[in-house]
Amino acid sequence: DTEVTQTPKHLVMGMTNKKSLKCEQHMGHRAMYWYKQKAKKPPELMFVYSYEKLSINESVPSRFSPECPNSSLLNLHLHALQPEDSALYLCASSQPFRGTSGRHNEQFFGPGTRLTVL
Amino acid sequence: GENVEQHPSTLSVQEGDSAVIKCTYSDSASNYFPWYKQELGKGPQLIIDIRSNVGEKKDQRIAVTLNKTAKHFSLHITETQPEDSAVYFCAPRKKSGGGADGLTFGKGTHLIIQP
């Protein structure tokens, strides 16, 4: 199974709502990622979890709150979003690598959640 | 950090012709050079990669060539087919001390295959 699943596929929310995006993988990967992709732009890294611990936060506003409850699941909790946060949110997973002789491991991406903030 | 430039932004070719997309990077420590393909409604998918100790790698109709001196690498697609229509991203990176690093993508190339 080389699949990363994301739910929901589409989400419309108001600026006062609280919602969550979910991501799941069963490849035994111990690194998971959230990316944000605006239309006609490349994906931009938001967060990285390595061994279920947050290792990278790319200065993302606190209205986005990631959570990694176990090695297969990654959530992104959304609260008080702005219309400019409307985008495709992509989850990815990979094996992390260790040491200076470590490999570069392929990241597997899910199909994304299309988020619209009204 | 890595400064990545990708050209062209849009490329239209006749079915059966070849397509070439170029990626230029700034960090001479970069040693891993992947290309990702993103089809409509899907996440990016790795299609080919090359490491800095190799100058060229081929996989059927796709190939990647690397010029470390000039700091650029290119994606070559031969005998293009309609299913090659997609956005292609390069994402050069360097080996870190450990853990997991996110990808820094080029701006993308929209490849259109004309029937």
XYZ file of N, CA and C in Angstrom:
699
model
N 0.852 -1.187 0.000
C 0.000 0.000 0.000
C 0.890 1.241 0.000
N 0.878 1.994 -1.101
C 1.695 3.197 -1.194
C 0.808 4.427 -1.250
N -0.288 4.386 -0.518
C -1.268 5.451 -0.629
C -1.307 6.306 0.635
N -1.434 7.599 0.409
C -1.710 8.549 1.477
C -3.140 9.044 1.243
N -3.987 8.886 2.247
C -5.375 9.320 2.092
C -5.621 10.588 2.889
N -6.481 11.444 2.348
C -6.815 12.697 3.018
C -8.326 12.876 3.010
N -8.851 13.337 4.131
C -10.271 13.651 4.222
C -10.453 14.978 4.943
N -11.477 15.750 4.569
C -12.341 15.518 3.413
C -11.657 15.933 2.117
N -12.271 15.644 0.982
C -11.716 16.081 -0.312
C -11.935 17.588 -0.494
N -13.090 18.053 -0.064
C -13.442 19.467 -0.173
C -13.976 19.929 1.176
N -13.701 21.193 1.512
C -14.204 21.755 2.759
C -14.480 23.239 2.536
N -15.709 23.656 2.914
C -16.051 25.072 2.889
C -16.337 25.472 4.333
N -15.700 26.531 4.784
C -15.910 26.953 6.174
C -15.945 28.471 6.286
N -16.661 28.913 7.307
C -16.690 30.335 7.599
C -15.510 30.723 8.473
N -15.312 32.012 8.612
C -14.135 32.495 9.343
C -14.220 32.213 10.836
N -15.412 31.906 11.336
C -15.520 31.623 12.774
C -15.557 30.132 13.086
N -15.563 29.321 12.043
C -15.667 27.870 12.256
C -14.373 27.269 12.772
N -14.520 26.066 13.363
C -13.376 25.207 13.666
C -13.559 23.908 12.911
N -12.542 23.526 12.165
C -12.601 22.276 11.409
C -11.232 21.595 11.481
N -11.203 20.333 11.034
C -9.933 19.593 11.005
C -9.768 18.860 9.688
N -8.546 18.840 9.208
C -8.181 18.017 8.055
C -7.443 16.781 8.572
N -7.698 15.652 7.892
C -7.088 14.404 8.348
C -6.266 13.761 7.241
N -5.199 13.098 7.653
C -4.294 12.434 6.718
C -3.901 11.097 7.341
N -3.833 10.046 6.512
C -3.491 8.722 7.026
C -2.586 8.000 6.031
N -1.599 7.282 6.556
C -0.754 6.434 5.709
C -0.428 5.152 6.461
N -0.302 4.052 5.706
C 0.008 2.758 6.296
C 1.236 2.162 5.648
N 2.209 3.017 5.340
C 3.460 2.559 4.736
C 4.560 2.421 5.781
N 4.227 2.674 7.032
C 5.234 2.600 8.082
C 6.175 3.788 8.093
N 5.792 4.863 7.401
C 6.640 6.052 7.370
C 6.607 6.768 8.719
N 7.758 7.320 9.109
C 7.815 8.003 10.398
C 8.017 9.508 10.245
N 7.886 10.020 9.039
C 7.903 11.462 8.809
C 6.644 11.831 8.045
N 5.962 12.887 8.484
C 4.746 13.336 7.815
C 4.777 14.850 7.687
N 4.137 15.347 6.639
C 4.290 16.748 6.241
C 2.926 17.357 5.889
N 2.779 18.650 6.156
C 1.687 19.430 5.599
C 2.281 20.478 4.673
N 1.668 20.575 3.460
C 1.999 21.612 2.496
C 0.724 22.376 2.146
N 0.901 23.631 1.765
C -0.215 24.457 1.271
C 0.091 24.809 -0.185
N -0.912 24.678 -1.062
C -0.702 24.980 -2.470
C -1.810 25.904 -2.974
N -1.422 27.115 -3.346
C -2.355 28.047 -3.968
C -2.398 27.752 -5.471
N -3.456 28.236 -6.108
C -3.655 27.960 -7.533
C -2.455 28.445 -8.358
N -2.007 27.588 -9.254
C -0.917 27.874 -10.197
C 0.409 28.185 -9.488
N 0.579 27.666 -8.266
C 1.811 27.850 -7.504
C 2.327 26.490 -7.056
N 3.603 26.406 -6.674
C 4.099 25.131 -6.136
C 3.633 24.934 -4.696
N 3.636 23.698 -4.222
C 3.351 23.460 -2.801
C 4.394 24.148 -1.922
N 3.933 24.680 -0.787
C 4.832 25.320 0.169
C 4.745 24.577 1.496
N 5.895 24.257 2.056
C 5.953 23.503 3.299
C 5.371 24.318 4.452
N 4.546 23.620 5.289
C 4.024 24.251 6.503
C 4.657 23.614 7.742
N 4.489 22.295 7.869
C 4.941 21.588 9.068
C 5.578 20.257 8.678
N 6.528 19.819 9.531
C 7.110 18.490 9.409
C 7.057 17.813 10.766
N 6.582 16.566 10.785
C 6.651 15.723 11.973
C 7.628 14.587 11.701
N 8.530 14.362 12.654
C 9.471 13.265 12.546
C 9.359 12.431 13.817
N 9.039 11.155 13.661
C 8.801 10.270 14.818
C 7.776 10.885 15.761
N 6.698 11.378 15.179
C 5.532 11.908 15.893
C 5.826 13.186 16.675
N 6.977 13.797 16.430
C 7.300 15.066 17.094
C 7.422 16.162 16.036
N 6.894 17.335 16.351
C 6.998 18.451 15.421
C 8.452 18.877 15.308
N 9.003 18.813 14.098
C 10.410 19.159 13.912
C 10.594 20.442 13.115
N 9.633 20.787 12.278
C 9.736 22.022 11.489
C 8.364 22.706 11.470
N 8.373 23.989 11.782
C 7.185 24.849 11.640
C 7.681 26.045 10.838
N 7.183 26.173 9.604
C 7.669 27.240 8.725
C 6.948 28.556 9.014
N 6.995 28.970 10.286
C 6.390 30.256 10.689
C 4.926 30.358 10.265
N 4.198 29.280 10.490
C 2.793 29.237 10.106
C 1.948 29.909 11.194
N 0.950 30.715 10.818
C 0.103 31.373 11.834
C -0.554 30.358 12.762
N -0.809 30.782 13.991
C -1.324 29.861 15.013
C -2.749 29.419 14.753
N -3.439 30.011 13.782
C -4.782 29.534 13.442
C -4.718 28.163 12.759
N -3.521 27.726 12.382
C -3.286 26.364 11.898
C -2.557 25.608 13.011
N -3.133 24.499 13.452
C -2.546 23.750 14.560
C -2.392 22.288 14.155
N -1.165 21.801 13.948
C -0.993 20.407 13.549
C -0.999 19.475 14.758
N -1.305 18.219 14.463
C -1.295 17.201 15.513
C -0.933 15.869 14.884
N -0.094 15.093 15.562
C 0.261 13.767 15.063
C -0.027 12.758 16.176
N -1.263 12.230 16.238
C -1.643 11.369 17.364
C -0.926 10.023 17.372
N -0.534 9.520 16.194
C 0.279 8.300 16.140
C 1.030 8.277 14.823
N 1.785 7.231 14.590
C 2.696 7.237 13.427
C 1.966 7.160 12.097
N 0.655 6.845 12.110
C -0.083 6.717 10.843
C -0.976 7.914 10.539
N -1.202 8.757 11.526
C -2.197 9.815 11.381
C -1.577 11.194 11.554
N -2.092 12.123 10.770
C -1.680 13.521 10.890
C -2.926 14.370 10.717
N -3.134 15.299 11.635
C -4.284 16.197 11.564
C -3.816 17.636 11.418
N -4.679 18.454 10.847
C -4.438 19.896 10.820
C -5.721 20.565 11.283
N -5.669 21.172 12.474
C -6.830 21.822 13.063
C -6.851 23.277 12.617
N -8.042 23.710 12.201
C -8.212 25.034 11.612
C -9.168 25.853 12.470
N -8.805 27.077 12.745
C -9.665 27.927 13.574
C -9.463 29.390 13.197
N -10.583 30.087 12.990
C -10.547 31.526 12.686
C -9.704 31.812 11.448
N -9.951 31.039 10.394
C -9.178 31.235 9.166
C -9.647 32.481 8.416
N -8.804 32.918 7.491
C -9.081 34.056 6.644
C -9.331 33.576 5.215
N -10.050 34.382 4.414
C -10.279 33.978 3.011
C -8.989 33.670 2.257
N -7.895 34.347 2.584
C -6.631 34.095 1.880
C -6.016 32.745 2.242
N -6.596 32.053 3.222
C -6.130 30.696 3.557
C -6.742 29.646 2.642
N -7.655 30.059 1.786
C -8.240 29.132 0.819
C -7.139 28.599 -0.088
N -7.055 27.272 -0.175
C -5.965 26.636 -0.926
C -6.189 25.126 -0.937
N -5.295 24.427 -1.616
C -5.233 22.967 -1.547
C -4.223 22.605 -0.467
N -4.641 21.793 0.511
C -3.739 21.389 1.583
C -3.333 19.939 1.339
N -2.039 19.761 1.167
C -1.480 18.454 0.825
C -0.750 17.857 2.017
N -0.971 16.579 2.212
C -0.245 15.816 3.215
C 0.740 14.904 2.487
N 1.892 14.662 3.080
C 2.874 13.744 2.496
C 3.520 12.939 3.617
N 4.108 11.810 3.246
C 4.844 11.019 4.223
C 6.098 10.460 3.581
N 7.077 10.136 4.421
C 8.311 9.508 3.946
C 8.983 8.855 5.138
N 10.039 8.104 4.843
C 10.900 7.712 5.934
C 11.825 8.880 6.236
N 12.066 9.180 7.489
C 13.108 10.165 7.781
C 14.461 9.511 7.546
N 15.506 10.275 7.470
C 16.822 9.688 7.278
C 17.711 10.099 8.437
N 18.677 9.248 8.697
C 19.519 9.478 9.866
C 20.960 9.699 9.455
N 21.593 10.642 10.092
C 23.033 10.784 9.962
C 23.454 11.416 8.648
N 24.712 11.714 8.534
C 25.222 12.405 7.355
C 25.290 11.470 6.148
N 25.182 10.192 6.363
C 25.196 9.280 5.221
C 23.795 8.830 4.868
N 22.785 9.526 5.432
C 21.413 9.102 5.199
C 20.957 9.287 3.768
N 19.946 8.536 3.391
C 19.384 8.624 2.046
C 18.382 9.766 1.986
N 18.098 10.203 0.784
C 16.979 11.095 0.559
C 15.795 10.214 0.237
N 14.804 10.215 1.096
C 13.690 9.306 0.894
C 12.522 9.996 0.227
N 11.916 9.271 -0.720
C 10.814 9.800 -1.503
C 9.660 10.200 -0.619
N 9.062 11.350 -0.911
C 7.845 11.753 -0.226
C 6.653 11.332 -1.072
N 5.682 10.699 -0.424
C 4.442 10.275 -1.065
C 3.349 11.260 -0.661
N 2.671 11.809 -1.653
C 1.657 12.816 -1.398
C 0.250 12.237 -1.494
N -0.649 12.765 -0.666
C -2.066 12.492 -0.810
C -2.660 13.418 -1.871
N -3.956 13.243 -2.184
C -4.614 14.050 -3.224
C -4.963 15.468 -2.759
N -4.911 15.688 -1.445
C -5.182 17.033 -0.943
C -6.620 17.248 -0.511
N -6.800 18.280 0.297
C -8.129 18.792 0.670
C -8.238 20.196 0.100
N -9.269 20.407 -0.713
C -9.517 21.733 -1.284
C -10.319 22.530 -0.269
N -9.706 23.555 0.329
C -10.336 24.352 1.378
C -10.760 25.707 0.831
N -12.007 26.066 1.114
C -12.517 27.395 0.777
C -12.997 28.062 2.060
N -12.464 29.242 2.337
C -12.860 30.011 3.520
C -13.702 31.202 3.071
N -14.917 31.253 3.575
C -15.832 32.339 3.151
C -15.788 33.507 4.114
N 19.322 29.771 1.997
C 18.501 28.683 1.506
C 18.637 28.517 0.005
N 18.030 27.490 -0.502
C 18.112 27.164 -1.930
C 17.262 28.129 -2.746
N 17.841 28.657 -3.829
C 17.111 29.485 -4.784
C 16.910 28.643 -6.042
N 15.670 28.359 -6.389
C 15.378 27.432 -7.484
C 14.638 28.177 -8.587
N 15.126 28.026 -9.816
C 14.441 28.610 -10.972
C 14.127 27.494 -11.955
N 12.933 27.525 -12.505
C 12.486 26.465 -13.398
C 11.939 27.103 -14.670
N 12.343 26.574 -15.835
C 11.893 27.123 -17.117
C 11.623 25.996 -18.118
N 10.641 26.180 -19.019
C 9.742 27.326 -19.082
C 8.580 27.162 -18.098
N 7.745 28.172 -17.958
C 6.585 28.039 -17.082
C 5.469 27.282 -17.782
N 5.403 27.399 -19.105
C 4.434 26.649 -19.902
C 5.152 26.102 -21.129
N 4.852 24.871 -21.491
C 5.469 24.240 -22.649
C 4.412 23.445 -23.386
N 4.198 23.793 -24.645
C 3.213 23.094 -25.466
C 3.956 22.373 -26.577
N 3.766 21.056 -26.688
C 4.434 20.275 -27.724
C 3.423 19.367 -28.411
N 3.730 19.015 -29.658
C 2.888 18.074 -30.399
C 3.110 16.663 -29.855
N 2.030 15.919 -29.812
C 2.133 14.522 -29.391
C 3.199 13.807 -30.224
N 4.059 13.083 -29.538
C 5.135 12.366 -30.223
C 6.454 13.110 -30.214
N 6.409 14.438 -30.001
C 7.647 15.212 -29.927
C 8.250 15.099 -28.533
N 9.446 15.686 -28.385
C 10.139 15.665 -27.096
C 9.899 16.963 -26.332
N 10.023 16.882 -25.007
C 9.892 18.054 -24.139
C 11.082 18.087 -23.194
N 11.588 19.293 -22.957
C 12.709 19.465 -22.028
C 12.383 20.597 -21.059
N 12.545 20.330 -19.778
C 12.307 21.329 -18.731
C 13.595 21.455 -17.925
N 13.970 22.706 -17.628
C 15.251 22.955 -16.974
C 15.052 23.561 -15.585
N 15.902 23.139 -14.656
C 15.860 23.645 -13.291
C 17.257 24.112 -12.895
N 17.349 25.335 -12.406
C 18.619 25.899 -11.957
C 18.556 26.120 -10.466
N 19.630 25.763 -9.760
C 19.636 25.903 -8.306
C 20.872 26.691 -7.886
N 20.862 27.159 -6.646
C 21.945 28.040 -6.204
C 22.901 27.383 -5.216
N 22.420 26.412 -4.454
C 23.223 25.851 -3.365
C 24.138 24.744 -3.908
N 25.443 24.997 -3.921
C 26.383 24.015 -4.470
C 26.450 22.745 -3.625
N 25.878 22.784 -2.405
C 25.853 21.588 -1.559
C 24.707 20.653 -1.924
N 23.811 21.077 -2.798
C 22.702 20.207 -3.209
C 23.251 18.954 -3.867
N 22.666 17.817 -3.511
C 23.181 16.558 -4.045
C 22.089 15.564 -4.409
N 20.859 16.029 -4.417
C 19.741 15.148 -4.787
C 18.770 15.967 -5.625
N 18.365 15.415 -6.777
C 17.660 16.228 -7.777
C 16.451 15.454 -8.318
N 15.299 15.607 -7.677
C 14.104 14.889 -8.128
C 13.203 15.764 -9.002
N 12.389 15.060 -9.796
C 11.312 15.701 -10.540
C 9.983 15.085 -10.116
N 8.996 15.969 -9.862
C 7.664 15.540 -9.475
C 6.680 15.931 -10.573
N 5.661 15.097 -10.747
C 4.580 15.352 -11.711
C 3.287 15.499 -10.934
N 2.534 16.572 -11.218
C 1.247 16.757 -10.564
C 0.150 16.836 -11.613
N -0.702 15.830 -11.610
C -1.851 15.818 -12.501
C -3.010 16.532 -11.817
N -3.979 16.949 -12.631
C -5.124 17.699 -12.114
C -5.850 16.894 -11.037
N -6.062 17.514 -9.889
C -6.812 16.860 -8.820
C -6.007 15.866 -8.000
N -4.694 15.846 -8.214
C -3.847 14.892 -7.479
C -2.680 15.619 -6.809
N -2.041 14.919 -5.872
C -0.821 15.447 -5.284
C 0.370 15.165 -6.174
N 1.495 15.832 -5.948
C 2.697 15.560 -6.738
C 3.171 14.117 -6.550
N 3.770 13.578 -7.604
C 4.279 12.214 -7.560
C 5.697 12.207 -8.122
N 6.615 11.580 -7.400
C 7.994 11.481 -7.890
C 8.035 10.634 -9.158
N 8.664 11.152 -10.220
C 8.757 10.382 -11.461
C 10.180 9.950 -11.771
N 11.147 10.731 -11.349
C 12.544 10.358 -11.558
C 13.421 11.227 -10.680
N 14.545 10.675 -10.272
C 15.475 11.462 -9.461
C 16.905 11.073 -9.828
N 17.841 11.935 -9.463
C 19.245 11.670 -9.742
C 20.063 12.198 -8.576
N 21.160 11.502 -8.302
C 22.046 11.947 -7.233
C 23.311 12.516 -7.836
N 24.083 13.255 -7.029
C 25.133 14.105 -7.597
C 26.324 13.322 -8.128
N 26.381 12.031 -7.879
C 27.509 11.261 -8.404
C 27.194 10.654 -9.767
N 26.034 11.044 -10.342
C 25.609 10.493 -11.631
C 25.260 11.651 -12.552
N 25.595 11.547 -13.867
C 25.312 12.638 -14.784
C 23.983 12.505 -15.511
N 23.503 11.267 -15.664
C 22.258 11.042 -16.396
C 21.591 9.778 -15.882
N 20.271 9.807 -15.916
C 19.494 8.621 -15.537
C 18.280 8.548 -16.448
N 17.991 7.329 -16.920
C 16.842 7.146 -17.827
C 15.881 6.127 -17.260
N 14.600 6.354 -17.534
C 13.570 5.392 -17.166
C 12.524 5.420 -18.270
N 12.672 4.518 -19.209
C 11.778 4.435 -20.371
C 11.793 5.756 -21.140
N 10.677 6.491 -21.173
C 10.630 7.709 -21.994
C 11.120 8.949 -21.265
N 11.425 8.834 -19.994
C 11.883 10.019 -19.263
C 13.340 9.865 -18.845
N 14.019 11.001 -18.786
C 15.426 11.014 -18.376
C 15.693 12.307 -17.633
N 16.694 12.269 -16.777
C 17.147 13.478 -16.088
C 18.649 13.581 -16.301
N 19.110 14.786 -16.633
C 20.539 15.040 -16.800
C 20.958 16.106 -15.795
N 22.173 15.995 -15.303
C 22.663 16.890 -14.267
C 23.981 17.516 -14.698
N 24.088 18.821 -14.549
C 25.341 19.537 -14.762
C 25.668 20.250 -13.451
N 26.498 19.616 -12.623
C 26.771 20.173 -11.297
C 27.603 21.450 -11.377
N 28.465 21.522 -12.377
C 29.310 22.714 -12.520
C 28.455 23.942 -12.782
N 27.479 23.788 -13.672
C 26.596 24.896 -14.022
C 25.407 25.001 -13.080
N 25.251 24.053 -12.185
C 24.158 23.999 -11.215
C 22.798 24.018 -11.902
N 22.618 23.083 -12.812
C 21.274 22.897 -13.351
C 21.059 21.426 -13.709
N 19.797 21.038 -13.710
C 19.421 19.695 -14.146
C 18.129 19.792 -14.950
N 17.963 18.831 -15.842
C 16.863 18.917 -16.800
C 16.081 17.614 -16.854
N 14.792 17.765 -17.134
C 13.900 16.628 -17.357
C 13.648 16.516 -18.854
N 13.836 15.335 -19.394
C 13.613 15.082 -20.809
C 12.511 14.037 -20.938
N 11.491 14.350 -21.741
C 10.432 13.388 -22.028
C 10.407 13.182 -23.539
N 10.587 11.959 -23.977
C 10.553 11.669 -25.414
C 9.218 11.017 -25.783
N 8.896 11.079 -27.078
C 7.656 10.456 -27.601
C 6.469 10.806 -26.716
N 6.246 12.095 -26.523
C 5.218 12.538 -25.571
C 3.837 12.001 -25.937
N 3.065 11.740 -24.874
C 1.715 11.190 -25.007
C 0.747 12.075 -24.236
N -0.547 12.003 -24.540
C -1.530 12.859 -23.841
C -1.442 12.759 -22.321
N -1.131 11.586 -21.810
C -1.073 11.422 -20.343
C 0.142 12.096 -19.715
N 1.032 12.636 -20.544
C 2.162 13.416 -20.014
C 1.740 14.846 -19.665
N 0.555 15.262 -20.091
C 0.056 16.606 -19.764
C -0.124 16.715 -18.253
N 0.575 17.670 -17.649
C 0.571 17.821 -16.194
C 1.452 19.021 -15.853
N 1.563 19.301 -14.554
C 2.541 20.294 -14.088
C 3.725 19.532 -13.494
N 4.919 19.927 -13.890
C 6.143 19.269 -13.428
C 6.927 20.226 -12.528
N 7.400 19.694 -11.405
C 8.169 20.487 -10.445
C 9.529 19.840 -10.202
N 10.574 20.669 -10.138
C 11.853 20.188 -9.629
C 11.940 20.555 -8.144
N 12.781 19.835 -7.401
C 12.892 20.070 -5.954
C 14.297 19.696 -5.480
N 15.336 20.431 -5.913
C 16.706 20.070 -5.518
C 16.893 20.206 -4.007
N 17.721 19.327 -3.452
C 17.942 19.405 -2.023
C 19.307 18.856 -1.663
N 19.710 19.123 -0.425
C 20.988 18.608 0.050
C 20.733 17.704 1.239
N 21.692 16.842 1.480
C 21.608 15.915 2.584
C 21.710 16.705 3.874
N 20.813 16.458 4.819
C 20.912 17.151 6.099
C 21.490 16.194 7.122
N 21.635 16.674 8.335
C 22.260 15.850 9.355
C 21.405 14.716 9.848
N 20.121 14.751 9.532
C 19.242 13.691 10.004
C 17.819 14.188 10.098
N 16.893 13.294 10.355
C 15.508 13.703 10.486
C 14.827 13.795 9.144
N 13.904 14.705 9.016
C 13.135 14.843 7.789
C 13.118 16.308 7.386
N 13.292 16.565 6.117
C 13.230 17.918 5.580
C 12.079 18.019 4.599
N 11.449 19.146 4.555
C 10.443 19.371 3.535
C 11.103 19.663 2.198
N 10.285 19.689 1.147
C 10.768 19.976 -0.200
C 10.568 21.453 -0.531
N 11.547 22.018 -1.241
C 11.393 23.358 -1.816
C 11.267 23.177 -3.319
N 10.083 23.457 -3.844
C 9.787 23.205 -5.246
C 10.140 24.407 -6.109
N 10.509 24.129 -7.367
C 10.546 25.173 -8.369
C 9.126 25.645 -8.654
N 8.989 26.684 -9.478
C 7.679 27.293 -9.717
C 6.772 26.423 -10.576
N 7.308 25.418 -11.211
C 6.483 24.480 -11.974
C 6.455 24.792 -13.461
N 6.277 23.761 -14.259
C 6.121 23.879 -15.707
C 4.849 23.157 -16.105
N 3.944 23.895 -16.749
C 2.708 23.287 -17.230
C 2.983 22.735 -18.624
N 3.035 21.425 -18.737
C 3.291 20.766 -20.020
C 1.963 20.396 -20.670
N 1.779 20.879 -21.886
C 0.548 20.607 -22.640
C 0.929 19.792 -23.868
N 0.319 18.639 -24.031
C 0.576 17.795 -25.198
C -0.583 18.001 -26.175
N -0.265 18.540 -27.341
C -1.278 18.822 -28.359
C -1.485 17.582 -29.229
N -2.728 17.142 -29.402
C -2.972 15.941 -30.226
C -2.692 16.185 -31.705
